[in-house]
Structure formats: C-alpha cells, structure tokens
Coordinates of C-alpha atoms and ligand atoms in Angstrom, one line a residue:
M12 CA 18.0 204.8 -57.3
S13 CA 15.8 201.9 -56.3
Q14 CA 16.0 200.7 -52.7
T15 CA 15.0 197.2 -53.8
P16 CA 17.2 194.9 -55.7
D17 CA 16.0 194.0 -59.2
L18 CA 15.2 190.3 -58.8
R19 CA 13.3 190.1 -62.1
N20 CA 16.3 188.2 -63.5
A21 CA 17.3 186.3 -60.5
E22 CA 18.0 182.7 -61.2
A23 CA 16.2 181.0 -58.4
N24 CA 13.8 182.5 -55.9
M25 CA 15.8 183.7 -52.9
Q26 CA 13.0 182.7 -50.4
W27 CA 12.5 179.1 -51.5
G28 CA 15.1 178.5 -54.2
G29 CA 17.5 176.3 -52.2
R30 CA 16.9 173.2 -54.3
F31 CA 16.4 175.0 -57.6
A32 CA 19.2 175.5 -60.0
A33 CA 17.4 177.6 -62.6
G34 CA 14.7 180.3 -62.5
P35 CA 11.1 180.0 -63.7
S36 CA 10.1 180.5 -67.3
V37 CA 8.5 183.8 -68.1
V38 CA 5.1 182.2 -68.3
M39 CA 5.6 180.4 -65.0
Q40 CA 6.4 183.6 -63.3
E41 CA 3.5 185.4 -64.9
I42 CA 0.9 182.8 -63.9
N43 CA 2.4 182.3 -60.4
A44 CA 2.8 185.9 -59.3
S45 CA 0.1 187.5 -57.3
I46 CA 1.9 190.6 -56.3
G47 CA 0.0 192.6 -58.9
F48 CA -3.1 192.3 -56.8
D49 CA -2.2 191.0 -53.3
K50 CA 0.0 194.1 -52.6
R51 CA -3.4 195.5 -51.6
M52 CA -3.0 193.5 -48.4
W53 CA 0.3 195.1 -47.4
R54 CA -1.1 196.7 -44.2
Q55 CA -2.5 193.4 -43.1
D56 CA 0.7 191.6 -43.9
I57 CA 2.8 194.0 -41.8
R58 CA 0.3 193.9 -38.9
G59 CA 0.5 190.1 -39.0
S60 CA 4.3 190.0 -39.0
L61 CA 4.6 192.5 -36.2
A62 CA 2.3 190.3 -34.0
H63 CA 4.2 187.2 -35.0
A64 CA 7.6 188.7 -34.2
A65 CA 6.4 190.1 -30.8
M66 CA 5.1 186.6 -29.9
L67 CA 8.4 184.9 -31.0
A68 CA 10.3 187.4 -28.9
K69 CA 8.1 186.9 -25.8
L70 CA 8.8 183.1 -26.0
G71 CA 12.5 183.7 -26.4
I72 CA 12.5 182.3 -29.9
L73 CA 13.7 185.6 -31.2
S74 CA 16.1 187.8 -29.2
P75 CA 14.8 191.2 -28.1
A76 CA 17.4 192.9 -30.4
D77 CA 16.2 190.9 -33.4
E78 CA 12.6 191.7 -32.6
Q79 CA 13.4 195.4 -32.3
D80 CA 15.2 195.3 -35.7
I81 CA 12.3 193.5 -37.3
R82 CA 9.8 196.0 -35.9
G83 CA 11.8 199.0 -37.0
G84 CA 12.4 197.4 -40.4
L85 CA 8.7 196.6 -40.9
E86 CA 7.6 200.1 -39.8
A87 CA 10.1 201.6 -42.3
I88 CA 8.7 199.4 -45.1
A89 CA 5.2 200.4 -44.2
A90 CA 6.2 204.0 -44.5
D91 CA 7.8 203.4 -47.9
I92 CA 4.8 201.6 -49.3
A93 CA 2.4 204.2 -48.0
A94 CA 4.5 206.9 -49.6
G95 CA 4.7 205.0 -52.9
R96 CA 8.5 204.5 -52.5
F97 CA 8.4 200.7 -52.5
A98 CA 9.4 198.8 -55.6
F99 CA 7.3 195.6 -55.9
V100 CA 9.1 192.8 -57.6
D101 CA 7.3 190.2 -59.7
A102 CA 9.9 187.6 -59.2
L103 CA 9.2 187.6 -55.5
E104 CA 5.7 186.4 -56.3
D105 CA 3.5 187.9 -53.6
I106 CA 3.2 190.6 -50.9
H107 CA 4.6 188.2 -48.2
M108 CA 7.9 187.6 -50.0
N109 CA 8.2 191.1 -51.2
I110 CA 8.1 192.5 -47.7
E111 CA 10.2 189.7 -46.2
A112 CA 12.9 190.1 -48.8
R113 CA 13.0 193.8 -48.4
L114 CA 13.2 193.4 -44.6
T115 CA 16.2 191.2 -44.8
E116 CA 17.8 193.6 -47.2
R117 CA 17.3 196.4 -44.7
I118 CA 18.2 194.6 -41.4
G119 CA 20.2 191.6 -42.5
E120 CA 20.2 188.3 -40.6
A121 CA 17.3 189.1 -38.2
G122 CA 14.9 189.4 -41.2
K123 CA 15.6 185.8 -42.0
R124 CA 14.4 184.7 -38.6
L125 CA 10.9 186.2 -39.0
H126 CA 9.5 183.2 -40.8
T127 CA 10.1 180.9 -37.9
G128 CA 7.1 178.7 -37.1
R129 CA 5.1 180.3 -39.9
S130 CA 4.3 179.5 -43.5
R131 CA 2.9 181.6 -46.3
N132 CA -0.2 179.4 -46.0
D133 CA -1.2 180.6 -42.6
Q134 CA 0.2 184.0 -43.4
V135 CA -2.0 184.5 -46.4
A136 CA -5.0 183.1 -44.6
T137 CA -4.5 185.5 -41.8
D138 CA -3.8 188.5 -44.0
F139 CA -6.9 187.8 -46.1
R140 CA -9.1 187.4 -43.1
L141 CA -7.8 190.7 -41.8
W142 CA -8.5 192.4 -45.2
V143 CA -12.0 191.0 -45.4
R144 CA -12.7 192.1 -41.8
D145 CA -11.5 195.7 -42.6
A146 CA -13.6 195.7 -45.7
I147 CA -16.7 194.6 -43.7
D148 CA -16.2 197.4 -41.2
G149 CA -16.0 200.0 -44.0
L150 CA -19.0 198.6 -45.9
D151 CA -21.0 198.4 -42.7
A152 CA -20.5 202.1 -42.1
Q153 CA -21.5 202.8 -45.7
L154 CA -24.7 200.7 -45.4
A155 CA -25.6 202.7 -42.2
D156 CA -25.1 205.9 -44.2
V157 CA -27.4 204.8 -47.0
M158 CA -30.0 203.8 -44.3
R159 CA -29.7 207.3 -42.8
A160 CA -30.3 208.9 -46.1
L161 CA -33.4 206.8 -46.7
A162 CA -34.7 207.3 -43.2
D163 CA -34.4 211.1 -43.5
R164 CA -36.3 210.9 -46.8
A165 CA -38.9 208.7 -45.2
A166 CA -39.4 211.2 -42.3
R167 CA -39.9 214.0 -44.8
H168 CA -42.4 212.1 -46.9
A169 CA -44.2 210.0 -44.3
A170 CA -47.6 211.3 -45.5
D171 CA -47.0 211.8 -49.2
P172 CA -48.9 209.3 -51.2
M173 CA -47.6 207.4 -54.2
P174 CA -49.0 204.5 -56.1
G175 CA -48.1 201.1 -54.6
F176 CA -47.5 198.4 -57.2
T177 CA -47.8 194.7 -57.5
H178 CA -46.8 193.2 -60.9
L179 CA -45.9 196.9 -61.6
Q180 CA -49.7 197.5 -61.9
T181 CA -51.3 200.1 -59.7
A182 CA -52.4 198.2 -56.5
Q183 CA -53.1 200.4 -53.5
P184 CA -51.8 203.8 -52.5
V185 CA -48.8 203.8 -50.1
T186 CA -46.6 206.7 -49.0
F187 CA -43.2 207.6 -50.4
G188 CA -41.8 207.4 -46.9
H189 CA -43.1 203.9 -46.5
H190 CA -41.4 202.9 -49.7
M191 CA -38.1 204.4 -48.6
L192 CA -38.3 202.5 -45.3
A193 CA -38.8 199.2 -47.1
Y194 CA -35.2 199.6 -48.3
V195 CA -34.0 200.6 -44.8
E196 CA -35.3 197.2 -43.5
M197 CA -33.5 195.4 -46.4
L198 CA -30.2 197.1 -45.7
A199 CA -30.5 196.5 -42.0
R200 CA -30.5 192.8 -42.8
D201 CA -27.5 193.2 -45.1
R202 CA -25.7 194.6 -42.1
G203 CA -26.8 191.7 -40.1
R204 CA -25.3 189.3 -42.7
L205 CA -22.0 191.2 -42.6
A206 CA -22.0 191.0 -38.8
D207 CA -22.6 187.2 -38.9
C208 CA -19.8 186.8 -41.4
R209 CA -17.5 188.9 -39.3
R210 CA -18.2 186.9 -36.1
R211 CA -17.4 183.6 -37.9
L212 CA -14.3 184.8 -39.6
N213 CA -12.8 186.3 -36.5
E214 CA -10.5 183.4 -35.7
C215 CA -6.7 183.6 -36.3
P216 CA -5.0 181.1 -38.6
L217 CA -1.5 182.3 -37.7
G218 CA 0.5 179.4 -36.2
S219 CA -1.2 176.8 -38.3
A220 CA 2.0 177.0 -40.4
A221 CA 1.9 175.1 -43.7
L222 CA -0.9 172.6 -42.8
A223 CA 0.1 170.6 -39.8
G224 CA 0.9 173.2 -37.2
T225 CA 4.5 173.7 -36.0
S226 CA 7.0 172.2 -33.6
F227 CA 7.7 175.7 -32.1
P228 CA 5.7 176.2 -28.9
L229 CA 3.9 179.3 -30.2
D230 CA 1.5 181.4 -28.1
R231 CA -1.3 181.5 -30.6
D232 CA -3.6 183.2 -28.2
M233 CA -1.2 186.1 -28.0
T234 CA -1.1 186.7 -31.8
A235 CA -4.8 186.1 -32.1
H236 CA -5.6 188.8 -29.5
A237 CA -2.9 191.2 -30.8
L238 CA -4.6 191.1 -34.2
G239 CA -8.1 191.6 -32.8
F240 CA -9.3 188.0 -33.4
D241 CA -11.5 186.3 -30.8
R242 CA -9.4 183.2 -30.7
P243 CA -7.0 181.1 -32.7
T244 CA -8.4 178.6 -35.2
A245 CA -8.7 175.1 -33.8
N246 CA -7.6 173.0 -36.8
S247 CA -4.5 173.8 -38.8
L248 CA -5.7 171.9 -42.0
D249 CA -9.0 173.8 -42.0
A250 CA -7.3 177.1 -41.1
V251 CA -5.0 177.2 -44.1
S252 CA -7.4 175.7 -46.7
D253 CA -10.9 177.1 -46.3
R254 CA -12.1 180.4 -47.8
D255 CA -15.7 180.2 -46.6
F256 CA -15.3 183.5 -44.8
A257 CA -14.6 185.1 -48.2
L258 CA -17.6 183.3 -49.7
E259 CA -19.9 184.4 -46.9
F260 CA -18.7 188.0 -47.5
L261 CA -19.4 187.6 -51.2
G262 CA -22.8 186.0 -50.5
A263 CA -23.6 189.0 -48.3
A264 CA -22.3 191.3 -51.1
A265 CA -24.5 189.6 -53.7
I266 CA -27.6 189.8 -51.6
S267 CA -27.0 193.5 -50.8
A268 CA -26.1 194.3 -54.4
M269 CA -29.5 192.7 -55.4
H270 CA -31.2 195.1 -53.0
L271 CA -29.3 198.1 -54.3
S272 CA -30.1 197.0 -57.8
R273 CA -33.8 197.0 -57.2
L274 CA -33.7 200.5 -55.7
A275 CA -31.6 201.6 -58.7
E276 CA -34.1 200.1 -61.1
E277 CA -36.9 202.0 -59.3
I278 CA -34.9 205.2 -59.6
V279 CA -34.5 204.6 -63.3
I280 CA -38.3 204.0 -63.6
W281 CA -39.2 207.0 -61.4
C282 CA -37.1 209.4 -63.4
S283 CA -38.6 208.4 -66.7
A284 CA -41.0 211.0 -68.1
P285 CA -44.1 208.8 -68.1
Y286 CA -43.6 208.4 -64.3
G287 CA -41.9 211.6 -63.3
F288 CA -41.9 210.7 -59.6
I289 CA -38.4 212.1 -59.0
R290 CA -35.8 214.2 -60.6
L291 CA -32.1 213.8 -60.3
S292 CA -29.8 216.8 -60.6
D293 CA -26.9 217.3 -62.9
A294 CA -24.7 215.8 -60.2
F295 CA -26.2 212.3 -60.8
T296 CA -27.2 212.3 -64.4
T297 CA -25.5 212.5 -67.8
G298 CA -26.5 214.0 -71.1
S299 CA -26.8 212.4 -74.6
S300 CA -24.4 213.3 -77.3
I301 CA -27.2 213.4 -79.9
M302 CA -30.5 214.1 -78.0
P303 CA -30.2 217.5 -76.2
Q304 CA -33.2 216.9 -74.0
K305 CA -31.9 213.8 -72.4
R306 CA -31.0 213.4 -68.7
N307 CA -29.9 209.8 -68.2
P308 CA -29.7 208.1 -64.8
D309 CA -26.4 206.4 -65.6
A310 CA -25.3 206.1 -61.9
A311 CA -28.5 204.1 -61.1
E312 CA -28.1 202.0 -64.2
L313 CA -24.5 201.2 -63.2
V314 CA -25.5 200.2 -59.7
R315 CA -27.9 197.9 -61.3
A316 CA -25.2 196.5 -63.5
K317 CA -22.5 196.1 -60.8
T318 CA -24.7 193.3 -59.4
G319 CA -23.5 191.2 -62.3
R320 CA -19.8 191.4 -61.4
I321 CA -20.6 190.8 -57.7
N322 CA -22.6 187.7 -58.5
G323 CA -19.8 186.7 -60.8
A324 CA -17.2 187.0 -57.9
L325 CA -19.3 184.7 -55.7
V326 CA -19.9 182.1 -58.4
G327 CA -16.2 182.3 -59.4
L328 CA -14.8 181.7 -56.0
L329 CA -17.3 178.9 -55.2
T330 CA -16.1 177.2 -58.4
V331 CA -12.4 177.7 -57.6
M332 CA -12.9 176.1 -54.2
K333 CA -15.4 173.3 -54.8
G334 CA -13.0 170.5 -55.9
L335 CA -9.9 171.2 -53.8
P336 CA -8.6 168.4 -51.5
L337 CA -7.2 169.5 -48.2
A338 CA -5.1 171.5 -47.4
Y339 CA -3.7 174.5 -49.3
A340 CA -3.5 174.5 -53.1
K341 CA -2.3 177.4 -55.3
D342 CA -5.8 177.6 -56.7
M343 CA -6.7 179.6 -53.6
Q344 CA -4.5 182.4 -54.8
E345 CA -7.5 183.1 -57.1
D346 CA -9.6 184.1 -54.0
K347 CA -8.4 187.7 -53.7
E348 CA -9.3 189.4 -57.0
P349 CA -13.0 188.5 -56.9
A350 CA -13.2 189.7 -53.2
F351 CA -11.4 192.9 -53.9
D352 CA -13.4 193.6 -57.0
A353 CA -16.7 192.8 -55.4
A354 CA -15.8 195.0 -52.3
D355 CA -14.9 197.9 -54.6
A356 CA -18.1 197.5 -56.7
W357 CA -20.3 197.3 -53.5
A358 CA -18.6 200.3 -51.9
L359 CA -19.0 202.4 -55.1
S360 CA -22.7 201.3 -55.4
L361 CA -23.4 202.3 -51.8
A362 CA -21.8 205.7 -52.3
A363 CA -23.8 206.2 -55.5
I364 CA -27.1 205.2 -53.9
A365 CA -26.5 207.4 -50.9
G366 CA -25.7 210.3 -53.2
M367 CA -28.8 209.7 -55.4
V368 CA -31.2 209.3 -52.4
R369 CA -29.9 212.7 -51.0
D370 CA -29.9 214.3 -54.5
M371 CA -33.4 213.3 -55.7
T372 CA -36.2 215.8 -55.8
P373 CA -39.5 213.9 -55.4
D374 CA -42.5 215.4 -57.4
T375 CA -45.1 214.7 -54.7
A376 CA -47.9 216.2 -56.7
R377 CA -47.2 213.8 -59.6
M378 CA -47.0 210.8 -57.2
R379 CA -50.3 211.9 -55.6
E380 CA -52.0 212.2 -58.9
L381 CA -51.0 208.7 -60.0
A382 CA -51.7 207.3 -56.6
G383 CA -55.4 207.8 -57.2
A384 CA -55.4 206.6 -60.8
G385 CA -56.1 203.0 -61.8
F386 CA -58.9 202.5 -59.2
A387 CA -56.3 202.2 -56.5
T388 CA -58.9 202.5 -53.8
A389 CA -61.0 199.6 -54.9
T390 CA -59.9 197.5 -52.0
D391 CA -61.0 200.3 -49.7
L392 CA -64.5 200.2 -51.2
A393 CA -64.6 196.4 -50.8
D394 CA -63.4 196.7 -47.1
W395 CA -66.1 199.3 -46.5
L396 CA -68.8 197.0 -47.9
V397 CA -67.6 194.4 -45.4
R398 CA -67.4 196.8 -42.4
A399 CA -70.5 198.9 -43.0
L400 CA -72.9 196.4 -44.7
K401 CA -71.5 193.2 -43.3
L402 CA -71.1 191.6 -46.8
P403 CA -68.8 188.6 -46.9
F404 CA -65.5 189.7 -48.4
R405 CA -65.9 187.6 -51.5
V406 CA -69.3 189.2 -52.3
A407 CA -67.9 192.7 -51.6
H408 CA -65.0 191.9 -54.0
H409 CA -67.6 191.1 -56.8
V410 CA -69.7 194.2 -56.2
T411 CA -66.6 196.3 -56.3
G412 CA -65.5 194.7 -59.5
R413 CA -68.8 195.5 -61.1
L414 CA -68.5 199.1 -59.9
V415 CA -64.9 199.4 -61.3
A416 CA -66.2 198.1 -64.7
K417 CA -69.0 200.7 -64.6
A418 CA -66.5 203.5 -63.7
E419 CA -64.1 202.4 -66.4
A420 CA -66.9 202.3 -69.0
R421 CA -67.8 205.9 -68.0
G422 CA -64.2 207.1 -67.9
V423 CA -64.3 208.2 -64.3
D424 CA -62.7 207.0 -61.1
L425 CA -64.7 205.3 -58.3
S426 CA -65.5 208.6 -56.6
G427 CA -66.9 209.9 -59.9
L428 CA -69.8 207.4 -59.7
S429 CA -73.1 208.8 -58.4
L430 CA -74.7 207.3 -55.3
D431 CA -77.5 206.0 -57.6
E432 CA -75.0 204.2 -59.8
M433 CA -73.4 202.7 -56.7
R434 CA -76.8 201.6 -55.4
S435 CA -77.7 199.9 -58.7
E436 CA -75.0 197.3 -57.8
E437 CA -75.6 197.2 -54.0
A438 CA -78.7 198.8 -52.6
G439 CA -77.3 199.2 -49.1
I440 CA -74.5 201.6 -50.1
T441 CA -74.8 205.1 -48.5
E442 CA -73.2 208.5 -49.0
A443 CA -70.6 207.5 -46.3
V444 CA -68.8 205.3 -48.9
F445 CA -67.3 208.3 -50.6
G446 CA -65.3 209.0 -47.4
V447 CA -63.1 205.9 -48.0
L448 CA -62.5 206.5 -51.7
T449 CA -59.8 209.2 -51.5
V450 CA -56.1 208.4 -51.5
E451 CA -55.6 210.1 -48.2
A452 CA -58.3 208.1 -46.5
S453 CA -56.9 204.9 -48.0
V454 CA -53.3 205.4 -46.7
A455 CA -54.6 206.8 -43.3
S456 CA -56.6 203.6 -42.8
R457 CA -53.6 201.2 -43.1
V458 CA -52.8 201.3 -39.4
S459 CA -51.9 197.7 -39.0
Y460 CA -48.4 197.3 -37.6
G461 CA -46.0 197.7 -40.5
G462 CA -48.7 199.3 -42.7
T463 CA -48.4 202.5 -44.7
A464 CA -50.5 204.9 -42.5
P465 CA -48.6 208.2 -42.2
A466 CA -48.5 208.0 -38.4
N467 CA -46.9 204.5 -38.6
V468 CA -44.4 205.7 -41.2
A469 CA -43.4 208.8 -39.2
R470 CA -42.9 206.6 -36.1
Q471 CA -40.8 204.1 -37.9
A472 CA -38.7 206.8 -39.7
A473 CA -38.1 208.4 -36.3
R474 CA -37.1 205.1 -34.8
W475 CA -34.5 204.5 -37.5
Q476 CA -33.2 208.0 -37.3
R477 CA -32.6 207.5 -33.6
E478 CA -31.0 204.1 -34.1
L479 CA -28.7 205.4 -36.8
A480 CA -27.8 208.7 -35.2
Ligands
LIG200 N1 0.4 184.1 -52.9 C1 -0.1 182.9 -52.3 C2 -1.6 183.0 -52.2 O1 -2.2 184.0 -52.4 C3 0.4 182.8 -50.9 C4 0.5 181.4 -50.4 C5 1.5 180.6 -51.1 N2 1.8 179.4 -50.5 C6 2.5 178.4 -51.1 N3 2.7 177.3 -50.5 N4 2.9 178.6 -52.4 O2 -2.3 182.0 -51.9

C-alpha cells in the first residue's frame, strides 16, 4: 500500500495547476521532470525547508503549531526516504514538489503554508549549493587521504633512485619519494581550489524567491546561518540565476582529474614489463580472457578515462549557461546531472588512486638500475667540470657531450671510461670526477630547496605527514 497518491495520471499539477485545465503530454512530462536525478538532493531540500519554516514561525508568519507540524512531517518524510519507503512521483516534477506534496498529504493545511515567501527558484539554488558544499567536504577529505598515502610512500622511498624523465627520455636521477611528493603538491593545490570554491559559494539564496525578492519581511540572516552559510546573497536576480559555484566546482574537478590522470598514466607505464618499476596486486589488476600471463592495470586506465567525462561535465554546463538572460530559466535544471556525475567520477578516481598507491610494490632495484642508464649523470659531469676546473658551463656541456659520444661508441656508461679517455677530451680531468658519476652521488648533490636530495625528500615527506596527520 503506497503512502503517496499516484499522481501520474493527475490532470493538472496540484502545486501550480490552478490555471491549467488539462495535464501535460507524456513528452512534456518526460522532458520536464527532474525527479529522476534531483531526488539526490532530498537531504538538502529538507534541511532548507526546516530552516525556512523555523524562520517563518519566528516572525509570526507561521503559527507555532503549524511549524511544529511541518517539522514533524518533514522529519517523517526524511525517515521514509532514508528507509526507501518514499514513492517519488514523476508528475510532481522534482524533489521540491514531491516533498511538499507529501507533506501536505501528511499534515494537511499547514503543509500548504510552507512555500510562503519562497519559490522553487531560490529553493533549488539553495539546495544545490548545499549539495555542492557537502560534496566539496567529502572530496576534500578524500584528497587528503590520497596525499597521506603518497606522503607515506615518499617517506619510505626518500632515498631510492629512479630515472627522472623529460620528454619521457632519461634526464637525471631523482628519488621515487621525490616523484611521489610532486603529486602531493598538486593535490594540495586541488584542495586549495575546492576551499576557494567553497568560500565563494557559501552564501544563501533562500529568500530571493522567484527573482525579485519577496514582500514578506523574512529574516534572511537567520536562514543563512541555520544552514551554515556565511551570509545571505545580496542580489535576488543573481542568486536564482547563476551557477558559477557549480562551474567552479567542475573546474576544480577537471584540474584535479587531470592530475590524477597523469599519475594513473605513470602507473600504467610503470607496471609495463619494459619498465617494471612497480607491481600492482590482484586487488587492483585484471586478467585477460585470452592471454594467461596478463595483469592489466584497468583501475589506473579508468582513472585516466574518467577525466573525459569530468571535462565533459564542465564544458556541458558552461554551454548550458552561456546564453541565458537573467533570471531563472528551465535550462538550469540541466546543471545537476553533470555535477553529480563529475563528483561521483572524481570520488571514485580518488578512492582508486589511494588504493593503488597503498597497494603498489615498487621494484627499487629495477628503478636503481635504469636510473643510471642513458648517461643520466652527464649533467653531474658537466657541473663537476665547472666546479673543479672552472670551465664555462657551455664549454663543459660540449666536453661532456663528446665524452657521452665516446662512451656510447664503446658501449659503456660514463663511469666505464678510463681516466685517459676522459683526459683526451679535457686534460685537466682528475680521478675525482668518478666520485660524481654514480646515481647516489647525483641525487645526494641536488640539495637546492625543492631538489631531489634524499635528505630534502625525507624532510618534505615528514612535513606532509605531520600536516596531514
Ligand atoms: N527542477 C527545477 C530545477 O532544477 C526547479 C526549479 C523550477 N522552477 C521553475 N520556475 N519552474 O531547476
């Protein structure tokens, strides 16, 4: 036995149908209804209505008895929805009217007084801000968790060398810990973007009504503060018609997804056999239905791919908004699905990255081996020529280039050249040069602030671990 009337065949909408004689066509109803997705904002909608009713009662616009009935009714509806006992009705269009209709059905006359001094336009703008704000808080905690996983890895591998790349060509040795911390810095800025977005969105549209404000002497500060907003919005037209807060959220999502995608791409590269830098366990890989030896990094690939839908959400909503005259237009109903979808994809990507960073087993011997390949310490040799022999850097660069060519022709690395071979290119070179040609010496020498020297990396990793604890 349904507790909700079946309004699917109702002739005219019971909320706004006063001047309508007939109901909408099936197509009209289908294109108009948002309940299929905006029911996700039920908690925010009820929070907003509770705050609105309490404010109306304080001002004497609602009687204490009506407010009590409204509060009881909304709380019962919340319990029904949470328990999956609420029947959402398409004919009632959206979450706002589904809840209000059910409230009136439960408590009668008082339910019809709730919408005083309010429109669905300020209601939806408020609900959506609350939803995005809740999403921001959850995603911020997830970003911090990924950073913690990366900082822990960095602390463990502060001194383990790996090849550092530019153009994906071996450039100079770095440490695996340093590489992990690069992503910690990126994700810290992602959190900063979320914090900025949260600060700007945290104004309350409630009381802006349809577009012009209302003749009821509402206490907008009261509702703003009850809902955790810093203040009420200052212009009713702006409040009901902009969605820049959602766009900022999507912009932050797109940038962060780009960061996660780059790390995901590196995980894919690192697990491939020719690299063999890390191994992912069964928990984060899949097999092939034909090739029994395969261990595919599907989770990393999908994190890389989710970037596409998150970027799509941002561009989609920018496109919806760009030509709309003030104030509200129904186009704006298309704001929620991209935001919900991007938030879901972002959250799942963060969970997958956190899982993979904790799951991976780095092969430090393999990374060390490749860190020294490809004449990775050539810059160290050039720097030594500058320091020890006072050669101008450009001259040192040329001498080193000739020595690399010589070593390449002989099939050895730089430390495989004899002192005589070195001296044939630059007579001043001494035995001491061999001290700078090892991978360990190279990374240890990079002591400039922000550089890859193990002592630097250990200090930075510890700082992040402290900050994130
Ligand atoms: N479902 C609508 C939305 O998401 C709510 C606001 C409708 N307002 C209106 N005047 N029809 O935008």
